[in-house]
Structure formats: C-alpha cells, structure tokens
CSV table of C-alpha atoms and ligand atoms in Angstrom, one decimal:
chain,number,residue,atom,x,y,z
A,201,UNK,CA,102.4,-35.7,-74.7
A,202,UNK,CA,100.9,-33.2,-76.9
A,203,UNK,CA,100.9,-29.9,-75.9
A,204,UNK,CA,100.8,-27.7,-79.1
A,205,UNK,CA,97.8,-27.3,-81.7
A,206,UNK,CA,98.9,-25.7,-85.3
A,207,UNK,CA,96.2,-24.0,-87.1
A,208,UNK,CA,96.6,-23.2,-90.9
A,209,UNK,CA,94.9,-20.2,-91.0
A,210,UNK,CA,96.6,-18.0,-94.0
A,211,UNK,CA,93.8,-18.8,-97.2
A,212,UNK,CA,91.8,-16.6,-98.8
A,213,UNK,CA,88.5,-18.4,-98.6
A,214,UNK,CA,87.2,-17.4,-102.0
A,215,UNK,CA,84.2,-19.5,-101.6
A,216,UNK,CA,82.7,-17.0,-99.1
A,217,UNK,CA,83.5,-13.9,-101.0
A,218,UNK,CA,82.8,-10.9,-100.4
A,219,UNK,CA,81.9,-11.7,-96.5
A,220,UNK,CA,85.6,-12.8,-97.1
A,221,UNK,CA,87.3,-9.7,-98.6
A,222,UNK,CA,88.2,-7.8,-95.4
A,223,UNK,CA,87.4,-10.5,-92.8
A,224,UNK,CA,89.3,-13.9,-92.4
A,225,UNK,CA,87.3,-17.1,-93.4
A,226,UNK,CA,88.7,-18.7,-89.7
A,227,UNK,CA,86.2,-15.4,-88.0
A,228,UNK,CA,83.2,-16.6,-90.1
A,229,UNK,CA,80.6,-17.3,-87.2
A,230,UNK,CA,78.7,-20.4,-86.6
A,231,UNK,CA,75.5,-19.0,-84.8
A,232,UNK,CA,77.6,-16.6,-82.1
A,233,UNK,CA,81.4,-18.2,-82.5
A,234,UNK,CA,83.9,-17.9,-84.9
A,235,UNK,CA,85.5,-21.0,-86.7
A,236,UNK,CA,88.5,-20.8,-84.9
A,237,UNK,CA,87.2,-20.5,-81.2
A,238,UNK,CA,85.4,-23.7,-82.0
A,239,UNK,CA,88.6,-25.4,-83.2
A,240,UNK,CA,91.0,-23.6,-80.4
A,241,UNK,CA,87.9,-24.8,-77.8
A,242,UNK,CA,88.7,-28.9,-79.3
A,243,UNK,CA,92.2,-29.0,-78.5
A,244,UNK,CA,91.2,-27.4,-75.2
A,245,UNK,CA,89.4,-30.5,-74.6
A,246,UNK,CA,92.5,-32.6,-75.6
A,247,UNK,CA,94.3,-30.7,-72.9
A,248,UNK,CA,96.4,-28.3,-75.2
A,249,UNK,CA,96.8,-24.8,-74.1
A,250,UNK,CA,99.3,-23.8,-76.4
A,251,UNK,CA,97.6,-22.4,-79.8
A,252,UNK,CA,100.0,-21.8,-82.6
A,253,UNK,CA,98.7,-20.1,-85.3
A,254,UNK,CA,99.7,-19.7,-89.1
A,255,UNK,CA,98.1,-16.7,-90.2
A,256,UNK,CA,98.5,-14.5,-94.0
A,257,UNK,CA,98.3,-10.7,-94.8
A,258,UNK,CA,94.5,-9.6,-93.7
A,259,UNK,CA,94.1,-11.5,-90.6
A,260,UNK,CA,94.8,-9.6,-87.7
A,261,UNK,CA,91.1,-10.4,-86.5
A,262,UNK,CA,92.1,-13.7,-85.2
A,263,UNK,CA,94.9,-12.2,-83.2
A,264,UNK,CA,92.6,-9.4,-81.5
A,265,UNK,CA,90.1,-11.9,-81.0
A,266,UNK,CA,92.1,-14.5,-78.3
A,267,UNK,CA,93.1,-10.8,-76.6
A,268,UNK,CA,91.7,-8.6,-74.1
A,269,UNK,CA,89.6,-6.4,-75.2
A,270,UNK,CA,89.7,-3.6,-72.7
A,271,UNK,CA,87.2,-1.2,-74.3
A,272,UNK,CA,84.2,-3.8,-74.1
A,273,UNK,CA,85.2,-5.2,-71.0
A,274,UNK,CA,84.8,-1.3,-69.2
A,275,UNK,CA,80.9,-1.1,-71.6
A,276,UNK,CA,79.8,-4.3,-70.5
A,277,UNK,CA,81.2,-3.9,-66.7
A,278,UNK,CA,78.9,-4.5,-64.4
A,279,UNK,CA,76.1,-5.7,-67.1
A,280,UNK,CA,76.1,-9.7,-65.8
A,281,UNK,CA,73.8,-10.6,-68.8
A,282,UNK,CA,76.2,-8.7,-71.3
A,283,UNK,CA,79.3,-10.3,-69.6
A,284,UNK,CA,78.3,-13.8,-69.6
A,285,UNK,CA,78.4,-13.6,-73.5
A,286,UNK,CA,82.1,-13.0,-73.1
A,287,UNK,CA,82.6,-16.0,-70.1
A,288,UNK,CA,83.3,-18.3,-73.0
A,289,UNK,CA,86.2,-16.3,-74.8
A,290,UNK,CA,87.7,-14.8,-71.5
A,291,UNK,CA,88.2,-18.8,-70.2
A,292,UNK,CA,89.8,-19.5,-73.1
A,293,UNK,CA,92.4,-16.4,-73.4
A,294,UNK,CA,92.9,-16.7,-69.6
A,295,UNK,CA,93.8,-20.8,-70.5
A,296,UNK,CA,95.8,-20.5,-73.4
A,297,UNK,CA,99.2,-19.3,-74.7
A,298,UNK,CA,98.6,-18.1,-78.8
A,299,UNK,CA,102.3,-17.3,-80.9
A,300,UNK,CA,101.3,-16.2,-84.8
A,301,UNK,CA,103.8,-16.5,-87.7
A,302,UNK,CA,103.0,-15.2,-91.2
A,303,UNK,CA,103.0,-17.4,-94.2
A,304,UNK,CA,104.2,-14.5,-96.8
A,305,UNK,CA,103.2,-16.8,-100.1
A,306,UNK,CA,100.1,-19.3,-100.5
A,307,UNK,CA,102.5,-22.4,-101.5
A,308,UNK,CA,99.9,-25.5,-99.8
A,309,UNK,CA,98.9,-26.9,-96.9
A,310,UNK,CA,102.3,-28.1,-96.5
A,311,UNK,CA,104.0,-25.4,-96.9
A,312,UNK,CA,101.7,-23.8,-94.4
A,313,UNK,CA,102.6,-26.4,-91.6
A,314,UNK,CA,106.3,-25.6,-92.5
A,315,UNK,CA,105.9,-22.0,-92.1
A,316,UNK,CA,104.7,-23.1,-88.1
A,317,UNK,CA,107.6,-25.3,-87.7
A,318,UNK,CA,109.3,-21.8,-85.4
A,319,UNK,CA,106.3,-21.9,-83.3
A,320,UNK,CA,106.7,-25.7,-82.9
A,321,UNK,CA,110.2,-27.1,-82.7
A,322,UNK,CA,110.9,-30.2,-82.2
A,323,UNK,CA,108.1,-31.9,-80.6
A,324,UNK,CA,104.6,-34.0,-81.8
A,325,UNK,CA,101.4,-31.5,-82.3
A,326,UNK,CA,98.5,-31.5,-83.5
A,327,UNK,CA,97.1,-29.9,-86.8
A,328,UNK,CA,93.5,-28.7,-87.3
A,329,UNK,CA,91.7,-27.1,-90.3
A,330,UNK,CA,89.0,-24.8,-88.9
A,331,UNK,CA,87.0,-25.0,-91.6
A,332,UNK,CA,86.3,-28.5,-90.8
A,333,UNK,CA,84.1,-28.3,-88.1
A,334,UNK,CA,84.1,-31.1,-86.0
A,335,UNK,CA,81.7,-31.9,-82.8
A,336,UNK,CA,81.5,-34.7,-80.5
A,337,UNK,CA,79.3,-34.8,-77.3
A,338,UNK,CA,81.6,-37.2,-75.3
A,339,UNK,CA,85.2,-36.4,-76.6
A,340,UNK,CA,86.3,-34.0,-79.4
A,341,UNK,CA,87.9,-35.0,-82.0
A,342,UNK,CA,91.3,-34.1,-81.7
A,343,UNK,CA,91.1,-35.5,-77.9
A,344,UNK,CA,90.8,-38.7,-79.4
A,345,UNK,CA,93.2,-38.8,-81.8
A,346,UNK,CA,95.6,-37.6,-78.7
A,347,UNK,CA,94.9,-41.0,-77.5
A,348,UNK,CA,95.7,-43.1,-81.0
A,349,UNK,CA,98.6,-41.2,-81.0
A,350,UNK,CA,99.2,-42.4,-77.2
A,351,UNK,CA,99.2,-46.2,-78.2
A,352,UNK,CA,100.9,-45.9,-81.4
A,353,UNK,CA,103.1,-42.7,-81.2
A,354,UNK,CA,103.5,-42.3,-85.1
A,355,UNK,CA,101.6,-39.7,-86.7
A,356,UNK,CA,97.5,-39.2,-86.7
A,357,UNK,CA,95.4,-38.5,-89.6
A,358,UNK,CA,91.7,-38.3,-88.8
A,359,UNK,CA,89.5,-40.2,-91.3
A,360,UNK,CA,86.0,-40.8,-92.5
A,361,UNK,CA,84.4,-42.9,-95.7
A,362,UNK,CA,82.8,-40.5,-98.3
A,363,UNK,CA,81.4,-41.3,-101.2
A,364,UNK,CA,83.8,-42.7,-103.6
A,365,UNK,CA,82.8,-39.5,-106.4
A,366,UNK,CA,83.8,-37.0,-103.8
A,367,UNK,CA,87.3,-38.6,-103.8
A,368,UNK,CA,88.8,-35.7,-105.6
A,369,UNK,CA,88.3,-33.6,-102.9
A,370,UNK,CA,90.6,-35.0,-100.3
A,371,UNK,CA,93.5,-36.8,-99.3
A,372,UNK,CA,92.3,-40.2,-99.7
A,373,UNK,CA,94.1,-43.1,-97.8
A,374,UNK,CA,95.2,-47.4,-98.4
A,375,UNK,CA,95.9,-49.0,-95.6
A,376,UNK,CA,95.0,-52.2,-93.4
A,377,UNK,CA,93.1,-52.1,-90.0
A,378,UNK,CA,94.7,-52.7,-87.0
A,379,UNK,CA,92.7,-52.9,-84.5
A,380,UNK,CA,89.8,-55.2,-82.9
A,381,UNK,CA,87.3,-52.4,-83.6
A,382,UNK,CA,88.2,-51.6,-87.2
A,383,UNK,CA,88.6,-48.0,-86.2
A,384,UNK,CA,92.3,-47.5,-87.1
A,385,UNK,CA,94.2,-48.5,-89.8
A,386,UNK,CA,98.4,-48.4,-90.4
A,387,UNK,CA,98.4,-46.6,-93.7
A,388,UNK,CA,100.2,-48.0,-96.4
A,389,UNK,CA,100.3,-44.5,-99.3
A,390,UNK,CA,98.1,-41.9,-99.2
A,391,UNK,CA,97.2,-39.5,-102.6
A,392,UNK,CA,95.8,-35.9,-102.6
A,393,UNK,CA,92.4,-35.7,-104.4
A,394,UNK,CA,92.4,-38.1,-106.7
A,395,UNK,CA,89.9,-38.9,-109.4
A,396,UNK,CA,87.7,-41.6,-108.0
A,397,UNK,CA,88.5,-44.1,-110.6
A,398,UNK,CA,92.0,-43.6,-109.3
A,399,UNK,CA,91.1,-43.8,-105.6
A,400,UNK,CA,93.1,-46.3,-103.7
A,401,UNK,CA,89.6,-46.2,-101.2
A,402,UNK,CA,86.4,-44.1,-99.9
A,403,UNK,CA,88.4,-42.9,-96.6
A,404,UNK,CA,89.3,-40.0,-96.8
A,405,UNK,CA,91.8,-37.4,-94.7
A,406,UNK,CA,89.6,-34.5,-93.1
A,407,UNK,CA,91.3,-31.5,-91.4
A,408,UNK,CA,92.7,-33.0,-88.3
A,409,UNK,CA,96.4,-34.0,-87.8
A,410,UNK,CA,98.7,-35.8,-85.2
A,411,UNK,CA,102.4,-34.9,-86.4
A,412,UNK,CA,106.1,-35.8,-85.0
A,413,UNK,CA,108.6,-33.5,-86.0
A,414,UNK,CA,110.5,-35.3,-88.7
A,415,UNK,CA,107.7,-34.1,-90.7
A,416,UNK,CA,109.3,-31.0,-91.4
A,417,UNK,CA,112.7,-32.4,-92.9
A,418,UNK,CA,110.5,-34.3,-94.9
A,419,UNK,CA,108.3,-31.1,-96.1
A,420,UNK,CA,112.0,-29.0,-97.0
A,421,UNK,CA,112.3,-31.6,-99.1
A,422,UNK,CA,109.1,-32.3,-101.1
A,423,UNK,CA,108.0,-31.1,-104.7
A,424,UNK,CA,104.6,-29.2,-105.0
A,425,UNK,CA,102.4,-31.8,-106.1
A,426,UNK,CA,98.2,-31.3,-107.1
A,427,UNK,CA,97.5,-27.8,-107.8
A,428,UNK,CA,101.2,-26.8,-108.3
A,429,UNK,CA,100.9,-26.9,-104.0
A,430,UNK,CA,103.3,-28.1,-101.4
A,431,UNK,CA,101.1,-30.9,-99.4
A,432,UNK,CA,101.1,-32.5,-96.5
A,433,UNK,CA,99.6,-35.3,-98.1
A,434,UNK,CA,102.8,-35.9,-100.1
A,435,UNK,CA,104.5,-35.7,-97.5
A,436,UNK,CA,103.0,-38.1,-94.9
A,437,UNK,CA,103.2,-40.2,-97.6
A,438,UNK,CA,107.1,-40.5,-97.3
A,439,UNK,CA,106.1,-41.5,-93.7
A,440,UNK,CA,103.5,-44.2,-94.5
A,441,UNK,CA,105.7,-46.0,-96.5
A,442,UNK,CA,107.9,-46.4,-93.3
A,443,UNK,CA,105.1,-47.9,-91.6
A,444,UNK,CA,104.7,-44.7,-89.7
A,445,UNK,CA,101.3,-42.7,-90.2
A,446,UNK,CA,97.9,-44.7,-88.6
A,447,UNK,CA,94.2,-43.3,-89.5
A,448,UNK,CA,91.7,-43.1,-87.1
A,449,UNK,CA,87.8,-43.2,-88.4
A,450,UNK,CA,86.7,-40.5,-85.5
A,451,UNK,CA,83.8,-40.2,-83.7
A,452,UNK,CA,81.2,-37.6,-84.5
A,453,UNK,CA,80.3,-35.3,-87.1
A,454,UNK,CA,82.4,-32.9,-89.6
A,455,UNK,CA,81.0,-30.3,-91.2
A,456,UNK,CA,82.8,-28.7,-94.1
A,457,UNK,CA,82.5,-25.2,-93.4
A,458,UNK,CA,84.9,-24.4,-96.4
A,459,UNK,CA,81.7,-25.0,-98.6
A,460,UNK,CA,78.7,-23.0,-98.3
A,461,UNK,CA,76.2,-26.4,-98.7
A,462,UNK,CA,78.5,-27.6,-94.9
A,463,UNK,CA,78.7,-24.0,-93.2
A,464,UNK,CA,74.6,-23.9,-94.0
A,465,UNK,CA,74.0,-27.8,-92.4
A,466,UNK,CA,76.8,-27.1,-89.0
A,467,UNK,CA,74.6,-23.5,-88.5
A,468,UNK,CA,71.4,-25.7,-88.6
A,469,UNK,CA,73.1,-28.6,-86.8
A,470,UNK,CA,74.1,-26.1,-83.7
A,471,UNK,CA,71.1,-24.0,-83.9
A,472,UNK,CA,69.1,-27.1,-83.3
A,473,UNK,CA,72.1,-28.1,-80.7
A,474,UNK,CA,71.0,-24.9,-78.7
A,475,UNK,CA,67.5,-24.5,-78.8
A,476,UNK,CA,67.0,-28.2,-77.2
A,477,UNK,CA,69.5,-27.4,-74.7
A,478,UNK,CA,67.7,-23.9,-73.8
B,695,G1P,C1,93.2,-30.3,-97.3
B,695,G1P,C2,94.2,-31.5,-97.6
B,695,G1P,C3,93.4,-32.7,-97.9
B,695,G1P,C4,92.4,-33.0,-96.8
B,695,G1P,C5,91.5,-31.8,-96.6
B,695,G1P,C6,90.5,-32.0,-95.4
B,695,G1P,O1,92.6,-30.0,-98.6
B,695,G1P,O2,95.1,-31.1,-98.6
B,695,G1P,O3,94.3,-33.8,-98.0
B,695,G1P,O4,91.6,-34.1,-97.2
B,695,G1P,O5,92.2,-30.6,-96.4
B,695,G1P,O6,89.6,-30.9,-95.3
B,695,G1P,P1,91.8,-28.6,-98.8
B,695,G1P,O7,90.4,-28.8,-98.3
B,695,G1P,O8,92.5,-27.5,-98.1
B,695,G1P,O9,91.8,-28.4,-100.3
C-alpha cells in the first residue's frame, strides 16, 4: 500500500519572477486553485491522505493554506455562496494529515526527496512535482501508477514520448515493454537531460514518482550529477540496473506549469474544462 505523497516544494521558480519573489511557485493559481491543491487533490484520488511536504525559506503560504483559517471562516459564516468556494479546501484539510520539513540548501531534486526521508521512513510513497500538472477524467495520474506499482511493487516513474529535441529537458528513459498493452516498460538506465543526439529514447520522466525506501541509501550515497545537482534520476538509475524501476506511459494530459508557454495552455485547458461543465 501507499499511503504517503512527497511533494518537492522548496525551488525558487525564477521563471515566474516577480509573481514569484514573495509567493511560492507551488501557490501559483490555475484559474481559482493553487498548484499544490491540484496535486494534494491527485493523490487523494489514489487514496493517500497523508501529505508530506518539502518546503524552503519563503513558503509558509503552503502551510497556512491546508489550515483553518478561522478569520474567513467567521466573514464568510453564514454566506452559503461565499462558503461553497471554501467546500473544496475544507474536504481536503478535514481528509488529510500534512508534516513540512525544510530543505535549508537547493542541492537537486534528489537531495530534496532526501530531505523528506524523516517525514517518510521506511515505507513506498509517492513523489509528485506540482508544477507538472496532470489531469485525467477517469483516474489521476498518480492513482494509476498506485496500481503499476501494485503488480510489480518496484519503483514507478510516470512517462510520456516528447519530441526527441526536447530531450534535454528531462530525465529520459531505455527500457523494454512489458506488458500486452505496451504501456509499461522495465527500465534498463535512465539519464538526466541529455542532449538529444545522446538520448537513449523520446520517453521521458515527468514529475510523478512511485519510490521504495531503499532509495534513500542510495541518494546518501550519490555524486551531484547535471547541473552540479543531486538527482533522482541518478539515483533510480542504481535501481534500474537491478531490474527494479518500471515506467508507465500514463493516461491523460501534463501540463508543464514550470514554463510560462504550459501554465498559459493548463489555464486555457481548465477554463474551457469549466465553462462546458457550467
Ligand atoms: C525534474 C527531473 C527530471 C524530470 C522532470 C519532470 O527536472 O530532474 O528528470 O524529467 O523533473 O518535470 P526539473 O524539471 O525539475 O528540472
């Protein structure tokens, strides 16, 4: 079972500066809802409750946004309109457990998912970027990867085939399918961003992660790698060569909401999303 969801939520987000300065890139709304709430709202849906997030210097909005916040509960009291706009945020903080750690220094990804290893101990969870934005009518992302992880109970990486010039931009995967579908394949080595005449392949690694535990030995131990960065990458790579790391090509969409060209197409994609619901 998976019962905890890590969230890397320390960066900076200079790509969104100024709006960035004084507010974390994770509180960045798409139409009414922040980042997060969309990504703490997909593990809900995988039937995890227990929200652990890694949060830096300069994001305390994320922690006073999964509390109570008395003050507007007493203005908007007795105001049904008003309080329905809170129903959504009041299931959620009335559902779910949050715990916060601080990563002091901006070493990686990796070192990020390290930093959560006191909220986590010694048990599978999952891993989700908030600035990939993921939606799926049926079954959200992260619910489904629950289920890969179910049948093959190795680690997760959620996949999806880019074009091969964009390979610099993400962890790109080798590996052989496994499956009848051709959805999931047992990964053989894995690289972070490299150039596309290097690529091993056009699928790439987008922000969503099934880990076991032994990934954090394995993080202690690895060198920074691209960008002078500790990387998870790197380190599931260690575990692919062991036969132990599966991608899954997900169902639905993902937005890149760490660009401004993704965060303008997933605001267009969900206005459109609610106005032909009503
Ligand atoms: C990180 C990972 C990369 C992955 C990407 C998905 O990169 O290091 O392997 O493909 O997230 O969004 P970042 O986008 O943080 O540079």
């Amino acid at each position: 079972m998976i019962n905890k969801c890590l969230f890397p939520a320390a960066g900076y987000g200079t790509r969104f500066l100024p709006a960035t300065k004084a507010t974390p890139k994770e509180m960045l709304p798409i139409l009414t809802k922040p980042l997060i709430q969309y990504g703490v709202e997909e593990a809900m849906d995988a039937a995890i409750f227990s929200m652990a997030i890694v949060t830096g210097r300069g994001k305390r909005a994320i922690e006073d946004h999964f509390d109570i916040s008395y003050e507007l509960e007493h203005q908007l009291e007795g105001k049904p309109d008003k309080e329905a706009l809170l129903q959504d945020i009041r299931n959620i903080i009335n559902k779910c457990t949050f715990s916060y750690t601080r990563q002091k220094q901006m070493l990686g990804l990796g070192h990020a998912i390290l930093t959560g290893e006191t909220l986590i101990g010694n048990e599978p969870f999952g891993v989700i970027l908030a600035d990939d934005l993921c939606f799926c009518e049926q079954k959200s992302v992260l619910a489904q990867m629950v289920e890969v992880y179910r049948k093959y109970q190795c680690c997760v990486v959620a996949i999806e085939e880019i074009d091969k010039n964009q390979t610099h931009k993400y962890g790109i995967i080798e590996g052989k399918y496994i499956d009848d579908t051709n959805d999931i394949l047992r990964v053989s080595s894995m690289v972070e961003k490299p150039d596309p005449k290097e690529a091993p392949s056009n699928l790439a690694i987008i922000g969503r992660y099934i880990l076991t535990p032994e990934i954090f030995d394995i993080l202690r131990k690895t060198k920074p790698g691209r960008g002078g960065e500790i990387q998870i990458t790197d380190a599931l790579n260690t575990l692919a060569k062991e036969g132990k790391v599966v991608a899954y090509k997900f169902k639905g969409k993902r937005f890149d909401c760490g660009s401004v060209d993704g965060f303008v197409e997933a605001t267009k994609f969900f206005y459109d999303l609610y106005k032909n619901r009503g």
